[in-house]
Amino acid sequence: MILLLCAGALTGCADYLNHYDTVTLAAGDTQKYNSLLQTVDPLNPASKNTAIEGDGARAAAVAQAYKFPPPPPPPPAITVNVGTPTDTAD
């Protein structure tokens, strides 16, 4: 039993993930790598601000408006003219 376990470990069965046809796992991403390499700072400096100021009453009003939206405005009145116009220029 021990001999079989040693033989299995020496064959490299567990090392199959290191056998690739490419150099690295990220092979083929050269353009993406170069664009990220030349990016000075991809994050907005304001994104590091964790002390976001806010008004509780305003946030509650927004939540209420999202939960219960106001009714849509009534449709515009449609005027239908039937017959011939009486005001003609001769």
PDB file of N, CA and C in Angstrom:
ATOM      1  N   MET A   1       0.833  -1.196   0.000  1.00  0.00           N
ATOM      2  CA  MET A   1       0.000   0.000   0.000  1.00  0.00           C
ATOM      3  C   MET A   1       0.881   1.266   0.000  1.00  0.00           C
ATOM      4  N   ILE A   2       1.915   1.257   0.847  1.00  0.00           N
ATOM      5  CA  ILE A   2       2.814   2.407   0.931  1.00  0.00           C
ATOM      6  C   ILE A   2       3.576   2.577  -0.370  1.00  0.00           C
ATOM      7  N   LEU A   3       3.924   1.472  -0.987  1.00  0.00           N
ATOM      8  CA  LEU A   3       4.639   1.509  -2.249  1.00  0.00           C
ATOM      9  C   LEU A   3       3.779   2.143  -3.344  1.00  0.00           C
ATOM     10  N   LEU A   4       2.488   1.828  -3.364  1.00  0.00           N
ATOM     11  CA  LEU A   4       1.574   2.426  -4.350  1.00  0.00           C
ATOM     12  C   LEU A   4       1.421   3.925  -4.125  1.00  0.00           C
ATOM     13  N   LEU A   5       1.333   4.361  -2.884  1.00  0.00           N
ATOM     14  CA  LEU A   5       1.214   5.790  -2.587  1.00  0.00           C
ATOM     15  C   LEU A   5       2.474   6.543  -2.993  1.00  0.00           C
ATOM     16  N   CYS A   6       3.621   5.977  -2.742  1.00  0.00           N
ATOM     17  CA  CYS A   6       4.875   6.629  -3.144  1.00  0.00           C
ATOM     18  C   CYS A   6       4.996   6.693  -4.663  1.00  0.00           C
ATOM     19  N   ALA A   7       4.603   5.626  -5.319  1.00  0.00           N
ATOM     20  CA  ALA A   7       4.673   5.611  -6.783  1.00  0.00           C
ATOM     21  C   ALA A   7       3.709   6.637  -7.371  1.00  0.00           C
ATOM     22  N   GLY A   8       2.545   6.780  -6.792  1.00  0.00           N
ATOM     23  CA  GLY A   8       1.577   7.776  -7.264  1.00  0.00           C
ATOM     24  C   GLY A   8       2.072   9.190  -7.069  1.00  0.00           C
ATOM     25  N   ALA A   9       2.758   9.451  -5.969  1.00  0.00           N
ATOM     26  CA  ALA A   9       3.294  10.791  -5.710  1.00  0.00           C
ATOM     27  C   ALA A   9       4.444  11.111  -6.655  1.00  0.00           C
ATOM     28  N   LEU A  10       5.222  10.120  -7.021  1.00  0.00           N
ATOM     29  CA  LEU A  10       6.368  10.358  -7.899  1.00  0.00           C
ATOM     30  C   LEU A  10       5.962  10.529  -9.364  1.00  0.00           C
ATOM     31  N   THR A  11       4.818  10.026  -9.745  1.00  0.00           N
ATOM     32  CA  THR A  11       4.403  10.153 -11.150  1.00  0.00           C
ATOM     33  C   THR A  11       3.964  11.575 -11.477  1.00  0.00           C
ATOM     34  N   GLY A  12       3.651  12.357 -10.488  1.00  0.00           N
ATOM     35  CA  GLY A  12       3.266  13.754 -10.743  1.00  0.00           C
ATOM     36  C   GLY A  12       1.795  13.901 -11.079  1.00  0.00           C
ATOM     37  N   CYS A  13       0.971  13.026 -10.615  1.00  0.00           N
ATOM     38  CA  CYS A  13      -0.469  13.113 -10.910  1.00  0.00           C
ATOM     39  C   CYS A  13      -1.091  14.380 -10.326  1.00  0.00           C
ATOM     40  N   ALA A  14      -0.601  14.814  -9.183  1.00  0.00           N
ATOM     41  CA  ALA A  14      -1.176  15.990  -8.542  1.00  0.00           C
ATOM     42  C   ALA A  14      -0.635  17.283  -9.138  1.00  0.00           C
ATOM     43  N   ASP A  15       0.342  17.180 -10.019  1.00  0.00           N
ATOM     44  CA  ASP A  15       0.978  18.376 -10.556  1.00  0.00           C
ATOM     45  C   ASP A  15       0.510  18.669 -11.985  1.00  0.00           C
ATOM     46  N   TYR A  16      -0.671  18.242 -12.345  1.00  0.00           N
ATOM     47  CA  TYR A  16      -1.150  18.410 -13.719  1.00  0.00           C
ATOM     48  C   TYR A  16      -1.500  19.858 -14.036  1.00  0.00           C
ATOM     49  N   LEU A  17      -1.735  20.703 -13.041  1.00  0.00           N
ATOM     50  CA  LEU A  17      -2.093  22.091 -13.310  1.00  0.00           C
ATOM     51  C   LEU A  17      -0.912  22.913 -13.813  1.00  0.00           C
ATOM     52  N   ASN A  18       0.301  22.442 -13.608  1.00  0.00           N
ATOM     53  CA  ASN A  18       1.467  23.195 -14.054  1.00  0.00           C
ATOM     54  C   ASN A  18       1.862  22.870 -15.491  1.00  0.00           C
ATOM     55  N   HIS A  19       1.142  22.007 -16.143  1.00  0.00           N
ATOM     56  CA  HIS A  19       1.474  21.611 -17.513  1.00  0.00           C
ATOM     57  C   HIS A  19       0.535  22.335 -18.470  1.00  0.00           C
ATOM     58  N   TYR A  20       1.017  23.419 -19.028  1.00  0.00           N
ATOM     59  CA  TYR A  20       0.228  24.220 -19.955  1.00  0.00           C
ATOM     60  C   TYR A  20       0.964  24.330 -21.282  1.00  0.00           C
ATOM     61  N   ASP A  21       0.219  24.674 -22.312  1.00  0.00           N
ATOM     62  CA  ASP A  21       0.836  24.932 -23.603  1.00  0.00           C
ATOM     63  C   ASP A  21       1.360  26.359 -23.688  1.00  0.00           C
ATOM     64  N   THR A  22       0.987  27.195 -22.763  1.00  0.00           N
ATOM     65  CA  THR A  22       1.407  28.586 -22.777  1.00  0.00           C
ATOM     66  C   THR A  22       2.427  28.824 -21.670  1.00  0.00           C
ATOM     67  N   VAL A  23       3.001  30.009 -21.664  1.00  0.00           N
ATOM     68  CA  VAL A  23       4.027  30.326 -20.679  1.00  0.00           C
ATOM     69  C   VAL A  23       3.398  30.540 -19.304  1.00  0.00           C
ATOM     70  N   THR A  24       2.335  31.331 -19.256  1.00  0.00           N
ATOM     71  CA  THR A  24       1.658  31.604 -17.988  1.00  0.00           C
ATOM     72  C   THR A  24       0.161  31.476 -18.182  1.00  0.00           C
ATOM     73  N   LEU A  25      -0.556  31.557 -17.085  1.00  0.00           N
ATOM     74  CA  LEU A  25      -2.014  31.506 -17.158  1.00  0.00           C
ATOM     75  C   LEU A  25      -2.581  32.744 -17.841  1.00  0.00           C
ATOM     76  N   ALA A  26      -1.852  33.859 -17.777  1.00  0.00           N
ATOM     77  CA  ALA A  26      -2.337  35.107 -18.350  1.00  0.00           C
ATOM     78  C   ALA A  26      -1.778  35.354 -19.746  1.00  0.00           C
ATOM     79  N   ALA A  27      -1.290  34.320 -20.410  1.00  0.00           N
ATOM     80  CA  ALA A  27      -0.731  34.500 -21.751  1.00  0.00           C
ATOM     81  C   ALA A  27      -1.840  34.943 -22.698  1.00  0.00           C
ATOM     82  N   GLY A  28      -1.564  35.931 -23.518  1.00  0.00           N
ATOM     83  CA  GLY A  28      -2.553  36.442 -24.451  1.00  0.00           C
ATOM     84  C   GLY A  28      -3.205  37.723 -23.975  1.00  0.00           C
ATOM     85  N   ASP A  29      -2.902  38.162 -22.762  1.00  0.00           N
ATOM     86  CA  ASP A  29      -3.487  39.387 -22.221  1.00  0.00           C
ATOM     87  C   ASP A  29      -2.487  40.537 -22.268  1.00  0.00           C
ATOM     88  N   THR A  30      -1.658  40.569 -23.288  1.00  0.00           N
ATOM     89  CA  THR A  30      -0.604  41.575 -23.362  1.00  0.00           C
ATOM     90  C   THR A  30      -1.164  42.984 -23.464  1.00  0.00           C
ATOM     91  N   GLN A  31      -2.181  43.177 -24.287  1.00  0.00           N
ATOM     92  CA  GLN A  31      -2.749  44.523 -24.442  1.00  0.00           C
ATOM     93  C   GLN A  31      -3.375  45.001 -23.141  1.00  0.00           C
ATOM     94  N   LYS A  32      -4.073  44.117 -22.456  1.00  0.00           N
ATOM     95  CA  LYS A  32      -4.681  44.492 -21.182  1.00  0.00           C
ATOM     96  C   LYS A  32      -3.595  44.796 -20.141  1.00  0.00           C
ATOM     97  N   TYR A  33      -2.553  43.993 -20.131  1.00  0.00           N
ATOM     98  CA  TYR A  33      -1.451  44.215 -19.189  1.00  0.00           C
ATOM     99  C   TYR A  33      -0.783  45.558 -19.448  1.00  0.00           C
ATOM    100  N   ASN A  34      -0.521  45.872 -20.704  1.00  0.00           N
ATOM    101  CA  ASN A  34       0.141  47.132 -21.029  1.00  0.00           C
ATOM    102  C   ASN A  34      -0.734  48.329 -20.681  1.00  0.00           C
ATOM    103  N   SER A  35      -2.033  48.241 -20.924  1.00  0.00           N
ATOM    104  CA  SER A  35      -2.901  49.369 -20.583  1.00  0.00           C
ATOM    105  C   SER A  35      -2.998  49.550 -19.073  1.00  0.00           C
ATOM    106  N   LEU A  36      -3.025  48.459 -18.319  1.00  0.00           N
ATOM    107  CA  LEU A  36      -3.054  48.580 -16.858  1.00  0.00           C
ATOM    108  C   LEU A  36      -1.716  49.056 -16.317  1.00  0.00           C
ATOM    109  N   LEU A  37      -0.639  48.690 -16.988  1.00  0.00           N
ATOM    110  CA  LEU A  37       0.685  49.116 -16.553  1.00  0.00           C
ATOM    111  C   LEU A  37       0.853  50.622 -16.702  1.00  0.00           C
ATOM    112  N   GLN A  38       0.229  51.213 -17.710  1.00  0.00           N
ATOM    113  CA  GLN A  38       0.382  52.639 -17.975  1.00  0.00           C
ATOM    114  C   GLN A  38      -0.677  53.493 -17.284  1.00  0.00           C
ATOM    115  N   THR A  39      -1.614  52.875 -16.598  1.00  0.00           N
ATOM    116  CA  THR A  39      -2.629  53.613 -15.858  1.00  0.00           C
ATOM    117  C   THR A  39      -2.005  54.159 -14.582  1.00  0.00           C
ATOM    118  N   VAL A  40      -2.093  55.462 -14.379  1.00  0.00           N
ATOM    119  CA  VAL A  40      -1.463  56.083 -13.217  1.00  0.00           C
ATOM    120  C   VAL A  40      -2.186  55.656 -11.946  1.00  0.00           C
ATOM    121  N   ASP A  41      -3.453  55.943 -11.852  1.00  0.00           N
ATOM    122  CA  ASP A  41      -4.244  55.560 -10.687  1.00  0.00           C
ATOM    123  C   ASP A  41      -5.645  55.242 -11.174  1.00  0.00           C
ATOM    124  N   PRO A  42      -6.023  53.964 -11.251  1.00  0.00           N
ATOM    125  CA  PRO A  42      -7.320  53.632 -11.810  1.00  0.00           C
ATOM    126  C   PRO A  42      -8.499  53.983 -10.901  1.00  0.00           C
ATOM    127  N   LEU A  43      -8.237  54.264  -9.623  1.00  0.00           N
ATOM    128  CA  LEU A  43      -9.329  54.560  -8.699  1.00  0.00           C
ATOM    129  C   LEU A  43      -9.495  56.065  -8.533  1.00  0.00           C
ATOM    130  N   ASN A  44     -10.719  56.470  -8.377  1.00  0.00           N
ATOM    131  CA  ASN A  44     -11.034  57.854  -8.075  1.00  0.00           C
ATOM    132  C   ASN A  44     -10.584  58.143  -6.644  1.00  0.00           C
ATOM    133  N   PRO A  45      -9.856  59.241  -6.394  1.00  0.00           N
ATOM    134  CA  PRO A  45      -9.407  59.520  -5.025  1.00  0.00           C
ATOM    135  C   PRO A  45     -10.558  59.652  -4.031  1.00  0.00           C
ATOM    136  N   ALA A  46     -11.709  60.078  -4.501  1.00  0.00           N
ATOM    137  CA  ALA A  46     -12.851  60.226  -3.598  1.00  0.00           C
ATOM    138  C   ALA A  46     -13.422  58.881  -3.171  1.00  0.00           C
ATOM    139  N   SER A  47     -13.035  57.791  -3.849  1.00  0.00           N
ATOM    140  CA  SER A  47     -13.568  56.479  -3.489  1.00  0.00           C
ATOM    141  C   SER A  47     -12.987  55.970  -2.178  1.00  0.00           C
ATOM    142  N   LYS A  48     -11.908  56.580  -1.701  1.00  0.00           N
ATOM    143  CA  LYS A  48     -11.312  56.173  -0.433  1.00  0.00           C
ATOM    144  C   LYS A  48     -12.004  56.823   0.765  1.00  0.00           C
ATOM    145  N   ASN A  49     -12.885  57.773   0.508  1.00  0.00           N
ATOM    146  CA  ASN A  49     -13.591  58.467   1.581  1.00  0.00           C
ATOM    147  C   ASN A  49     -14.679  57.553   2.125  1.00  0.00           C
ATOM    148  N   THR A  50     -14.500  57.088   3.351  1.00  0.00           N
ATOM    149  CA  THR A  50     -15.499  56.216   3.963  1.00  0.00           C
ATOM    150  C   THR A  50     -16.457  56.983   4.866  1.00  0.00           C
ATOM    151  N   ALA A  51     -16.166  58.251   5.132  1.00  0.00           N
ATOM    152  CA  ALA A  51     -17.041  59.071   5.969  1.00  0.00           C
ATOM    153  C   ALA A  51     -17.957  59.878   5.052  1.00  0.00           C
ATOM    154  N   ILE A  52     -18.962  59.222   4.515  1.00  0.00           N
ATOM    155  CA  ILE A  52     -19.874  59.879   3.588  1.00  0.00           C
ATOM    156  C   ILE A  52     -20.933  60.621   4.390  1.00  0.00           C
ATOM    157  N   GLU A  53     -21.027  61.919   4.127  1.00  0.00           N
ATOM    158  CA  GLU A  53     -22.007  62.726   4.843  1.00  0.00           C
ATOM    159  C   GLU A  53     -23.377  62.530   4.219  1.00  0.00           C
ATOM    160  N   GLY A  54     -24.386  62.518   5.043  1.00  0.00           N
ATOM    161  CA  GLY A  54     -25.736  62.348   4.530  1.00  0.00           C
ATOM    162  C   GLY A  54     -26.757  62.821   5.524  1.00  0.00           C
ATOM    163  N   ASP A  55     -27.934  63.054   5.033  1.00  0.00           N
ATOM    164  CA  ASP A  55     -29.025  63.517   5.860  1.00  0.00           C
ATOM    165  C   ASP A  55     -30.023  62.372   5.989  1.00  0.00           C
ATOM    166  N   GLY A  56     -30.330  61.992   7.204  1.00  0.00           N
ATOM    167  CA  GLY A  56     -31.233  60.863   7.435  1.00  0.00           C
ATOM    168  C   GLY A  56     -32.635  61.118   6.927  1.00  0.00           C
ATOM    169  N   ALA A  57     -33.137  62.331   7.111  1.00  0.00           N
ATOM    170  CA  ALA A  57     -34.494  62.642   6.653  1.00  0.00           C
ATOM    171  C   ALA A  57     -34.557  62.597   5.133  1.00  0.00           C
ATOM    172  N   ARG A  58     -33.522  63.087   4.477  1.00  0.00           N
ATOM    173  CA  ARG A  58     -33.499  63.069   3.012  1.00  0.00           C
ATOM    174  C   ARG A  58     -33.409  61.634   2.494  1.00  0.00           C
ATOM    175  N   ALA A  59     -32.595  60.815   3.145  1.00  0.00           N
ATOM    176  CA  ALA A  59     -32.468  59.417   2.743  1.00  0.00           C
ATOM    177  C   ALA A  59     -33.787  58.674   2.952  1.00  0.00           C
ATOM    178  N   ALA A  60     -34.483  58.971   4.046  1.00  0.00           N
ATOM    179  CA  ALA A  60     -35.769  58.324   4.304  1.00  0.00           C
ATOM    180  C   ALA A  60     -36.807  58.745   3.266  1.00  0.00           C
ATOM    181  N   ALA A  61     -36.773  60.026   2.863  1.00  0.00           N
ATOM    182  CA  ALA A  61     -37.718  60.495   1.839  1.00  0.00           C
ATOM    183  C   ALA A  61     -37.446  59.823   0.501  1.00  0.00           C
ATOM    184  N   VAL A  62     -36.178  59.639   0.162  1.00  0.00           N
ATOM    185  CA  VAL A  62     -35.839  58.961  -1.089  1.00  0.00           C
ATOM    186  C   VAL A  62     -36.296  57.515  -1.037  1.00  0.00           C
ATOM    187  N   ALA A  63     -36.108  56.855   0.107  1.00  0.00           N
ATOM    188  CA  ALA A  63     -36.536  55.467   0.245  1.00  0.00           C
ATOM    189  C   ALA A  63     -38.053  55.355   0.135  1.00  0.00           C
ATOM    190  N   GLN A  64     -38.772  56.287   0.738  1.00  0.00           N
ATOM    191  CA  GLN A  64     -40.237  56.276   0.644  1.00  0.00           C
ATOM    192  C   GLN A  64     -40.695  56.520  -0.791  1.00  0.00           C
ATOM    193  N   ALA A  65     -40.036  57.448  -1.500  1.00  0.00           N
ATOM    194  CA  ALA A  65     -40.407  57.722  -2.884  1.00  0.00           C
ATOM    195  C   ALA A  65     -40.116  56.515  -3.771  1.00  0.00           C
ATOM    196  N   TYR A  66     -39.073  55.753  -3.431  1.00  0.00           N
ATOM    197  CA  TYR A  66     -38.764  54.555  -4.202  1.00  0.00           C
ATOM    198  C   TYR A  66     -39.777  53.458  -3.908  1.00  0.00           C
ATOM    199  N   LYS A  67     -40.166  53.346  -2.635  1.00  0.00           N
ATOM    200  CA  LYS A  67     -41.113  52.303  -2.233  1.00  0.00           C
ATOM    201  C   LYS A  67     -42.517  52.588  -2.757  1.00  0.00           C
ATOM    202  N   PHE A  68     -42.947  53.826  -2.627  1.00  0.00           N
ATOM    203  CA  PHE A  68     -44.286  54.235  -3.054  1.00  0.00           C
ATOM    204  C   PHE A  68     -44.156  55.387  -4.042  1.00  0.00           C
ATOM    205  N   PRO A  69     -43.957  55.097  -5.321  1.00  0.00           N
ATOM    206  CA  PRO A  69     -43.763  56.177  -6.299  1.00  0.00           C
ATOM    207  C   PRO A  69     -45.039  56.997  -6.472  1.00  0.00           C
ATOM    208  N   PRO A  70     -44.887  58.265  -6.832  1.00  0.00           N
ATOM    209  CA  PRO A  70     -46.077  59.098  -7.029  1.00  0.00           C
ATOM    210  C   PRO A  70     -46.861  58.588  -8.249  1.00  0.00           C
ATOM    211  N   PRO A  71     -48.165  58.842  -8.264  1.00  0.00           N
ATOM    212  CA  PRO A  71     -48.959  58.368  -9.405  1.00  0.00           C
ATOM    213  C   PRO A  71     -48.553  59.097 -10.685  1.00  0.00           C
ATOM    214  N   PRO A  72     -48.699  58.436 -11.813  1.00  0.00           N
ATOM    215  CA  PRO A  72     -48.330  59.091 -13.071  1.00  0.00           C
ATOM    216  C   PRO A  72     -49.287  60.238 -13.382  1.00  0.00           C
ATOM    217  N   PRO A  73     -48.836  61.224 -14.136  1.00  0.00           N
ATOM    218  CA  PRO A  73     -49.723  62.343 -14.473  1.00  0.00           C
ATOM    219  C   PRO A  73     -50.849  61.857 -15.390  1.00  0.00           C
ATOM    220  N   PRO A  74     -51.986  62.554 -15.360  1.00  0.00           N
ATOM    221  CA  PRO A  74     -53.097  62.122 -16.216  1.00  0.00           C
ATOM    222  C   PRO A  74     -52.727  62.316 -17.691  1.00  0.00           C
ATOM    223  N   PRO A  75     -53.287  61.497 -18.547  1.00  0.00           N
ATOM    224  CA  PRO A  75     -52.984  61.648 -19.971  1.00  0.00           C
ATOM    225  C   PRO A  75     -53.507  62.986 -20.496  1.00  0.00           C
ATOM    226  N   PRO A  76     -52.889  63.534 -21.523  1.00  0.00           N
ATOM    227  CA  PRO A  76     -53.349  64.818 -22.053  1.00  0.00           C
ATOM    228  C   PRO A  76     -54.729  64.665 -22.712  1.00  0.00           C
ATOM    229  N   ALA A  77     -55.481  65.749 -22.660  1.00  0.00           N
ATOM    230  CA  ALA A  77     -56.817  65.737 -23.260  1.00  0.00           C
ATOM    231  C   ALA A  77     -56.672  65.698 -24.777  1.00  0.00           C
ATOM    232  N   ILE A  78     -57.495  64.866 -25.409  1.00  0.00           N
ATOM    233  CA  ILE A  78     -57.465  64.742 -26.861  1.00  0.00           C
ATOM    234  C   ILE A  78     -58.710  65.416 -27.425  1.00  0.00           C
ATOM    235  N   THR A  79     -58.503  66.318 -28.362  1.00  0.00           N
ATOM    236  CA  THR A  79     -59.617  67.018 -29.000  1.00  0.00           C
ATOM    237  C   THR A  79     -59.836  66.408 -30.379  1.00  0.00           C
ATOM    238  N   VAL A  80     -61.058  65.991 -30.627  1.00  0.00           N
ATOM    239  CA  VAL A  80     -61.398  65.401 -31.922  1.00  0.00           C
ATOM    240  C   VAL A  80     -62.377  66.338 -32.615  1.00  0.00           C
ATOM    241  N   ASN A  81     -62.020  66.834 -33.793  1.00  0.00           N
ATOM    242  CA  ASN A  81     -62.886  67.690 -34.567  1.00  0.00           C
ATOM    243  C   ASN A  81     -63.610  66.838 -35.605  1.00  0.00           C
ATOM    244  N   VAL A  82     -64.946  66.929 -35.591  1.00  0.00           N
ATOM    245  CA  VAL A  82     -65.748  66.159 -36.513  1.00  0.00           C
ATOM    246  C   VAL A  82     -66.516  67.134 -37.409  1.00  0.00           C
ATOM    247  N   GLY A  83     -66.463  66.913 -38.692  1.00  0.00           N
ATOM    248  CA  GLY A  83     -67.175  67.789 -39.619  1.00  0.00           C
ATOM    249  C   GLY A  83     -66.209  68.687 -40.354  1.00  0.00           C
ATOM    250  N   THR A  84     -66.789  69.645 -41.087  1.00  0.00           N
ATOM    251  CA  THR A  84     -65.964  70.570 -41.877  1.00  0.00           C
ATOM    252  C   THR A  84     -65.762  71.841 -41.078  1.00  0.00           C
ATOM    253  N   PRO A  85     -64.644  72.509 -41.290  1.00  0.00           N
ATOM    254  CA  PRO A  85     -64.438  73.771 -40.579  1.00  0.00           C
ATOM    255  C   PRO A  85     -65.379  74.837 -41.101  1.00  0.00           C
ATOM    256  N   THR A  86     -65.871  75.668 -40.214  1.00  0.00           N
ATOM    257  CA  THR A  86     -66.816  76.716 -40.621  1.00  0.00           C
ATOM    258  C   THR A  86     -66.101  78.000 -40.999  1.00  0.00           C
ATOM    259  N   ASP A  87     -64.894  78.162 -40.589  1.00  0.00           N
ATOM    260  CA  ASP A  87     -64.144  79.378 -40.873  1.00  0.00           C
ATOM    261  C   ASP A  87     -63.234  79.105 -42.060  1.00  0.00           C
ATOM    262  N   THR A  88     -63.687  79.491 -43.282  1.00  0.00           N
ATOM    263  CA  THR A  88     -62.880  79.316 -44.483  1.00  0.00           C
ATOM    264  C   THR A  88     -62.564  80.668 -45.077  1.00  0.00           C
ATOM    265  N   ALA A  89     -61.407  80.818 -45.594  1.00  0.00           N
ATOM    266  CA  ALA A  89     -61.012  82.082 -46.216  1.00  0.00           C
ATOM    267  C   ALA A  89     -61.264  81.981 -47.703  1.00  0.00           C
ATOM    268  N   ASP A  90     -62.101  82.903 -48.251  1.00  0.00           N
ATOM    269  CA  ASP A  90     -62.412  82.916 -49.683  1.00  0.00           C
ATOM    270  C   ASP A  90     -61.791  84.079 -50.352  1.00  0.00           C
TER     271      ASP A  90
END
